[in-house]
Amino acid sequence: MKENSKGGAITEVTFFILLATIEPLHGYGILTFVEKITEGRLVLGAGTLYGALNTLVGKNLLSVEEEMKSDTKVTKLYRITESGKAVLKNEIARLNALHEIGLKYSKYLD
């Protein structure tokens, strides 16, 4: 998962995973949140999701808040960290700035 460090941009997958984990959520919950909020435009595969989750935990953008264990199942709940919130806030500000520039120049595209 390569991020643009100079511009602060994060990938779309990272953006939606961070957004999904404002409240603790398990992997399947994240998958369904992303699909729902993007109206089916972005459907994450399990491999993509769990690879991204491991990377984001390693970068301290997510934490594993709780593991519920039963005889046959372990469920991890992921939650955005304070560092993750800062990254998400910066990305939202960057996207808003892009939107404003786009609006300013869109009149030239007609």
Coordinates of N, CA and C in Angstrom, one line a residue:
M1 N 0.8 -1.2 0.0 CA 0.0 0.0 0.0 C 0.9 1.2 0.0
K2 N 1.1 1.8 -1.2 CA 1.9 3.0 -1.3 C 1.1 4.3 -1.1
E3 N 1.6 5.1 -0.3 CA 1.0 6.4 0.0 C 1.9 7.5 -0.5
N4 N 1.3 8.6 -1.0 CA 2.1 9.7 -1.5 C 2.5 10.6 -0.3
S5 N 3.7 10.5 0.2 CA 4.1 11.2 1.4 C 4.2 12.7 1.2
K6 N 4.7 13.1 0.0 CA 4.8 14.5 -0.3 C 3.5 15.3 -0.2
G7 N 2.5 14.7 -0.9 CA 1.2 15.4 -1.0 C 0.3 15.0 0.2
G8 N 0.7 14.0 0.9 CA -0.1 13.5 2.0 C -1.3 12.7 1.6
A9 N -1.4 12.4 0.3 CA -2.5 11.6 -0.2 C -2.4 10.2 0.3
I10 N -3.6 9.6 0.6 CA -3.7 8.2 0.9 C -4.5 7.5 -0.1
T11 N -4.4 6.2 -0.2 CA -5.2 5.4 -1.2 C -6.7 5.5 -0.8
E12 N -7.5 5.2 -1.8 CA -8.9 5.2 -1.5 C -9.3 4.1 -0.5
V13 N -8.6 2.9 -0.6 CA -8.9 1.8 0.3 C -8.5 2.2 1.7
T14 N -7.4 2.9 1.9 CA -7.0 3.4 3.2 C -8.0 4.3 3.8
F15 N -8.4 5.3 2.9 CA -9.4 6.3 3.3 C -10.7 5.6 3.9
F16 N -11.2 4.7 3.1 CA -12.5 4.1 3.6 C -12.3 3.1 4.8
I17 N -11.2 2.5 4.9 CA -10.9 1.6 6.1 C -10.8 2.5 7.3
L18 N -10.1 3.6 7.2 CA -10.0 4.5 8.4 C -11.4 5.1 8.7
L19 N -12.1 5.5 7.7 CA -13.5 6.0 8.0 C -14.4 4.9 8.6
A20 N -14.3 3.7 8.2 CA -15.1 2.6 8.7 C -14.8 2.3 10.1
T21 N -13.6 2.6 10.6 CA -13.2 2.1 11.9 C -13.2 3.3 12.9
I22 N -14.0 4.3 12.7 CA -14.2 5.3 13.7 C -14.8 4.7 14.9
E23 N -15.7 3.7 14.7 CA -16.2 2.8 15.8 C -15.6 1.5 15.5
P24 N -15.3 0.7 16.6 CA -14.7 -0.6 16.4 C -15.5 -1.5 15.5
L25 N -14.8 -2.1 14.6 CA -15.5 -2.9 13.6 C -14.6 -4.1 13.2
H26 N -15.2 -5.3 12.9 CA -14.5 -6.4 12.5 C -14.3 -6.4 11.0
G27 N -13.5 -7.3 10.4 CA -13.2 -7.3 9.0 C -14.4 -7.3 8.1
Y28 N -15.3 -8.2 8.4 CA -16.5 -8.3 7.5 C -17.4 -7.0 7.6
G29 N -17.4 -6.5 8.8 CA -18.1 -5.2 8.9 C -17.5 -4.1 8.1
I30 N -16.2 -4.1 8.0 CA -15.5 -3.1 7.2 C -15.8 -3.3 5.8
L31 N -15.8 -4.6 5.3 CA -16.1 -4.9 3.9 C -17.5 -4.4 3.6
T32 N -18.5 -4.6 4.4 CA -19.8 -4.2 4.1 C -20.0 -2.7 4.2
F33 N -19.3 -2.1 5.1 CA -19.4 -0.6 5.3 C -18.9 0.0 4.0
V34 N -17.7 -0.4 3.5 CA -17.1 0.2 2.3 C -18.0 0.0 1.1
E35 N -18.5 -1.2 0.9 CA -19.4 -1.5 -0.2 C -20.7 -0.6 -0.1
K36 N -21.2 -0.5 1.1 CA -22.5 0.3 1.2 C -22.2 1.8 1.0
I37 N -21.2 2.4 1.6 CA -21.0 3.8 1.6 C -20.5 4.2 0.2
T38 N -19.9 3.3 -0.6 CA -19.6 3.6 -2.0 C -20.6 3.2 -3.0
E39 N -21.8 2.7 -2.5 CA -22.9 2.2 -3.3 C -22.4 1.2 -4.3
G40 N -21.5 0.3 -3.8 CA -21.1 -0.8 -4.6 C -20.0 -0.5 -5.6
R41 N -19.5 0.7 -5.6 CA -18.4 1.1 -6.5 C -17.1 0.4 -6.1
L42 N -16.9 0.3 -4.8 CA -15.7 -0.3 -4.3 C -16.1 -1.5 -3.5
V43 N -15.6 -2.7 -3.9 CA -15.9 -3.9 -3.2 C -14.5 -4.5 -2.9
L44 N -14.2 -4.6 -1.7 CA -12.8 -5.1 -1.3 C -12.8 -6.6 -1.1
G45 N -11.8 -7.2 -1.6 CA -11.6 -8.6 -1.4 C -11.0 -8.9 -0.1
A46 N -11.2 -10.0 0.5 CA -10.6 -10.3 1.8 C -9.1 -10.2 1.9
G47 N -8.4 -10.6 0.8 CA -6.9 -10.5 0.8 C -6.5 -9.0 0.8
T48 N -7.2 -8.2 0.1 CA -6.9 -6.8 0.0 C -7.1 -6.1 1.4
L49 N -8.3 -6.5 2.0 CA -8.7 -5.9 3.3 C -7.7 -6.3 4.3
Y50 N -7.4 -7.6 4.5 CA -6.6 -8.0 5.6 C -5.1 -7.6 5.4
G51 N -4.7 -7.5 4.2 CA -3.3 -7.0 4.0 C -3.3 -5.5 4.4
A52 N -4.3 -4.7 4.0 CA -4.3 -3.3 4.4 C -4.5 -3.1 5.9
L53 N -5.3 -4.0 6.5 CA -5.4 -3.9 8.0 C -4.1 -4.1 8.7
N54 N -3.4 -5.1 8.3 CA -2.1 -5.4 8.9 C -1.1 -4.3 8.7
T55 N -1.1 -3.7 7.5 CA -0.2 -2.5 7.2 C -0.6 -1.3 8.1
L56 N -1.9 -1.0 8.2 CA -2.4 0.1 8.9 C -2.1 -0.1 10.4
V57 N -2.2 -1.3 10.9 CA -1.9 -1.6 12.3 C -0.4 -1.3 12.5
G58 N 0.4 -1.8 11.6 CA 1.9 -1.6 11.6 C 2.3 -0.2 11.6
K59 N 1.5 0.6 10.9 CA 1.8 2.1 10.9 C 1.2 2.9 12.0
N60 N 0.5 2.2 12.9 CA -0.2 2.8 14.1 C -1.3 3.7 13.7
L61 N -1.9 3.4 12.5 CA -3.1 4.1 12.1 C -4.4 3.4 12.6
L62 N -4.3 2.1 12.9 CA -5.4 1.3 13.4 C -4.8 0.6 14.6
S63 N -5.7 0.3 15.5 CA -5.3 -0.6 16.6 C -6.3 -1.8 16.6
V64 N -5.9 -2.9 17.2 CA -6.8 -4.1 17.4 C -7.3 -3.9 18.8
E65 N -8.6 -3.5 18.9 CA -9.1 -3.1 20.2 C -9.6 -4.3 21.0
E66 N -10.1 -5.4 20.4 CA -10.6 -6.5 21.2 C -10.5 -7.7 20.3
E67 N -10.3 -8.8 20.9 CA -10.4 -10.1 20.3 C -11.4 -10.9 21.1
M68 N -12.4 -11.4 20.4 CA -13.4 -12.2 21.1 C -13.1 -13.6 20.6
K69 N -12.9 -14.5 21.6 CA -12.5 -15.9 21.3 C -13.6 -16.8 21.7
S70 N -13.9 -17.8 20.8 CA -14.7 -18.9 21.1 C -13.9 -20.1 20.8
D71 N -14.6 -21.3 20.9 CA -13.8 -22.5 20.6 C -13.3 -22.6 19.2
T72 N -13.9 -22.0 18.3 CA -13.5 -22.1 16.9 C -13.2 -20.8 16.2
K73 N -13.4 -19.7 16.9 CA -13.3 -18.4 16.1 C -12.6 -17.3 16.9
V74 N -11.8 -16.5 16.3 CA -11.2 -15.4 16.8 C -11.6 -14.2 16.0
T75 N -12.2 -13.2 16.6 CA -12.6 -12.0 15.9 C -11.9 -10.8 16.4
K76 N -11.2 -10.1 15.5 CA -10.5 -8.9 15.9 C -11.4 -7.7 15.5
L77 N -11.4 -6.7 16.4 CA -12.1 -5.5 16.2 C -11.1 -4.4 16.0
Y78 N -11.2 -3.6 14.9 CA -10.2 -2.6 14.5 C -10.8 -1.2 14.8
R79 N -10.0 -0.3 15.3 CA -10.4 1.0 15.6 C -9.3 2.0 15.2
I80 N -9.7 3.1 14.6 CA -8.8 4.1 14.2 C -8.0 4.7 15.4
T81 N -6.8 5.0 15.3 CA -6.0 5.6 16.4 C -6.0 7.1 16.2
E82 N -5.4 7.8 17.1 CA -5.3 9.2 17.0 C -4.5 9.6 15.8
S83 N -3.4 8.9 15.5 CA -2.6 9.1 14.3 C -3.4 8.9 13.1
G84 N -4.2 7.8 13.1 CA -5.1 7.5 12.0 C -6.1 8.7 11.8
K85 N -6.7 9.2 12.9 CA -7.6 10.3 12.7 C -6.9 11.5 12.1
A86 N -5.7 11.8 12.5 CA -5.0 12.9 11.9 C -4.8 12.7 10.4
V87 N -4.4 11.5 10.0 CA -4.2 11.2 8.6 C -5.6 11.4 7.8
L88 N -6.6 10.9 8.4 CA -8.0 11.0 7.8 C -8.4 12.5 7.7
K89 N -8.2 13.2 8.7 CA -8.5 14.7 8.7 C -7.8 15.4 7.6
N90 N -6.5 15.1 7.5 CA -5.6 15.7 6.5 C -6.1 15.3 5.1
E91 N -6.5 14.1 4.9 CA -7.0 13.7 3.6 C -8.3 14.3 3.2
I92 N -9.2 14.5 4.2 CA -10.4 15.2 3.9 C -10.2 16.6 3.5
A93 N -9.3 17.3 4.2 CA -8.9 18.7 3.9 C -8.3 18.8 2.5
R94 N -7.4 17.8 2.1 CA -6.8 17.8 0.8 C -7.9 17.6 -0.3
L95 N -8.8 16.6 0.0 CA -9.9 16.4 -1.0 C -10.8 17.6 -1.2
N96 N -11.1 18.3 -0.1 CA -11.9 19.5 -0.1 C -11.2 20.6 -1.0
A97 N -9.9 20.7 -0.8 CA -9.1 21.7 -1.5 C -9.1 21.4 -3.0
L98 N -9.0 20.1 -3.4 CA -9.1 19.6 -4.7 C -10.4 19.9 -5.3
H99 N -11.5 19.7 -4.5 CA -12.8 20.0 -5.0 C -13.0 21.4 -5.3
E100 N -12.5 22.3 -4.4 CA -12.7 23.7 -4.7 C -11.9 24.2 -6.0
I101 N -10.7 23.6 -6.2 CA -10.0 24.0 -7.4 C -10.7 23.4 -8.6
G102 N -11.2 22.2 -8.5 CA -12.0 21.6 -9.6 C -13.2 22.4 -10.0
L103 N -14.0 22.9 -9.0 CA -15.1 23.7 -9.2 C -14.7 25.0 -10.0
K104 N -13.6 25.6 -9.5 CA -13.2 26.9 -10.1 C -12.9 26.7 -11.6
Y105 N -12.3 25.6 -12.0 CA -11.8 25.4 -13.4 C -12.8 24.5 -14.2
S106 N -13.8 24.0 -13.6 CA -14.7 23.1 -14.4 C -15.5 23.9 -15.4
K107 N -15.6 25.2 -15.3 CA -16.3 26.0 -16.3 C -15.6 26.0 -17.6
Y108 N -14.3 25.7 -17.6 CA -13.5 25.7 -18.8 C -13.7 24.4 -19.6
L109 N -14.3 23.4 -19.0 CA -14.5 22.1 -19.6 C -15.7 22.0 -20.5
D110 N -16.6 22.9 -20.4 CA -17.8 22.8 -21.2 C -17.6 23.3 -22.7

